[in-house]
Coordinates of C-alpha atoms in Angstrom, one line a residue:
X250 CA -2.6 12.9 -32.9
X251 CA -0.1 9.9 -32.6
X252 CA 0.4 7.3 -34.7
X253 CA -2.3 4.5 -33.6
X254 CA -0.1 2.1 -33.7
X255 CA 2.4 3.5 -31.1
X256 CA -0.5 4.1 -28.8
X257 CA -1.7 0.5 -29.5
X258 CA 2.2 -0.9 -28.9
X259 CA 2.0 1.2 -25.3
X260 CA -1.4 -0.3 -24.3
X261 CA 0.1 -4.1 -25.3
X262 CA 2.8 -2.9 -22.8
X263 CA 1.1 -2.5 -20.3
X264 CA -0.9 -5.5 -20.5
X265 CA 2.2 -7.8 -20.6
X266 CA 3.6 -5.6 -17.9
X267 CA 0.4 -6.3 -15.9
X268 CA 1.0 -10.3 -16.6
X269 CA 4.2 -10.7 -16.2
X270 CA 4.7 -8.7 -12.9
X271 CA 4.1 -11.1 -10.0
X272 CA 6.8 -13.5 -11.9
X273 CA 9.3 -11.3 -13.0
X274 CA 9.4 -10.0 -9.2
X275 CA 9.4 -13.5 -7.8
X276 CA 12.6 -14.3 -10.4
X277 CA 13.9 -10.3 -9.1
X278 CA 13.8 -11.3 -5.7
X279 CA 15.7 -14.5 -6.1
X280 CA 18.4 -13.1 -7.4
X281 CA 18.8 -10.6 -4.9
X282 CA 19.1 -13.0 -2.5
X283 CA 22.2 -13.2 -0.6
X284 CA 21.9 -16.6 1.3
X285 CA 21.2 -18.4 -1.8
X286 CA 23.9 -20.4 -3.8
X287 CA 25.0 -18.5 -6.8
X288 CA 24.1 -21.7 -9.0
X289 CA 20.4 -20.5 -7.9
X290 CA 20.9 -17.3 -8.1
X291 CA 22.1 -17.5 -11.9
X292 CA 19.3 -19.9 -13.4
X293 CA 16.8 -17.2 -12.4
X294 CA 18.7 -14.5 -14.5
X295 CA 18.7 -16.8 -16.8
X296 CA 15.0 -17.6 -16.7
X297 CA 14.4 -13.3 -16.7
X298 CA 16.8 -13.0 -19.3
X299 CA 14.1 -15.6 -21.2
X300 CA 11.0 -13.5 -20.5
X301 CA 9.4 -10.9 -23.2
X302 CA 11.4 -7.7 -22.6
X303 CA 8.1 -5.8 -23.5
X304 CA 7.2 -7.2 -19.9
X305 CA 9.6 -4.7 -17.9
X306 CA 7.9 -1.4 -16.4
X307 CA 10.7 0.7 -17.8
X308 CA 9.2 -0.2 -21.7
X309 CA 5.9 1.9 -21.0
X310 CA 5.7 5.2 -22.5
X311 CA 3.4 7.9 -20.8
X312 CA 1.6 9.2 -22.9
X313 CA -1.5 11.7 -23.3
X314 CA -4.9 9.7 -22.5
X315 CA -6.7 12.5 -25.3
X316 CA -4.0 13.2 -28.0
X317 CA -1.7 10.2 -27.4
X318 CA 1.2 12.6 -27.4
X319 CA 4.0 10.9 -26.2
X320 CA 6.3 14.5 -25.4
X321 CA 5.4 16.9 -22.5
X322 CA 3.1 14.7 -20.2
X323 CA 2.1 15.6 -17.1
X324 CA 1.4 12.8 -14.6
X325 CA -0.8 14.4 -12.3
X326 CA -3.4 14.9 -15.3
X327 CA -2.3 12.0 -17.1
X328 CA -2.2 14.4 -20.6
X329 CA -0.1 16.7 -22.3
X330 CA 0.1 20.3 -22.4
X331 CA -1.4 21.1 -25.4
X332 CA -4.3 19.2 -24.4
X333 CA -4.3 20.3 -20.9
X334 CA -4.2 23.8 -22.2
X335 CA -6.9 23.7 -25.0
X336 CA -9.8 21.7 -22.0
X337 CA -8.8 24.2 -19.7
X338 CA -9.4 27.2 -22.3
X339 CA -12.5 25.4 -23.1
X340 CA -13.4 24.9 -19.0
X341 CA -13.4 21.2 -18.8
X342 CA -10.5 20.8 -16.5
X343 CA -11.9 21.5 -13.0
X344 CA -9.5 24.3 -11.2
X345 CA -7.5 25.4 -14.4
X346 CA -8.3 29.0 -15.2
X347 CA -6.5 30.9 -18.3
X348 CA -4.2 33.5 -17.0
X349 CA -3.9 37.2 -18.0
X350 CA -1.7 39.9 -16.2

């Protein structure tokens, strides 16, 4: 298991990403545009620059919804693969089947 608190610090992520997104991309697409002056352009890096950094979509972690795990995560199951591979020996992932050759 991971530390709670890293798990906890992810989750708080996520909800200051989900705050934060329409205005960061409002500030994002201001300065990516061309036709304005580059007075304009610069007060809304500067207002970006001024937002919580824990608000940008690059600072969330996957991580494994069951363990937590941060390391080996697949995002089509949303878990890792020591949890994907002891609820598959178990049978509770639908479709996964141990194999043996």
């Amino acid at each position: 298991m991971a530390k709670t608190s890293a798990v906890e610090k992810n989750k708080r992520r996520r909800k200051t990403v989900a705050n934060q997104a329409a205005k960061r991309a409002g500030l994002k697409a201001i300065i990516m545009n061309q036709s304005l002056s580059i007075e304009e352009r610069f007060k809304a890096t500067l207002k970006l620059a001024e937002l919580p950094r824990d608000g940008s979509k690059t600072r969330i972690r996957n991580r494994c919804e069951v363990t937590g795990r941060p390391r080996a995560f697949y995002r089509k199951l949303g878990m890792s693969r020591i949890a994907l591979r002891e609820l598959g020996n178990t049978g509770k992932v639908p479709g996964v089947v141990k194999s043996s050759w």
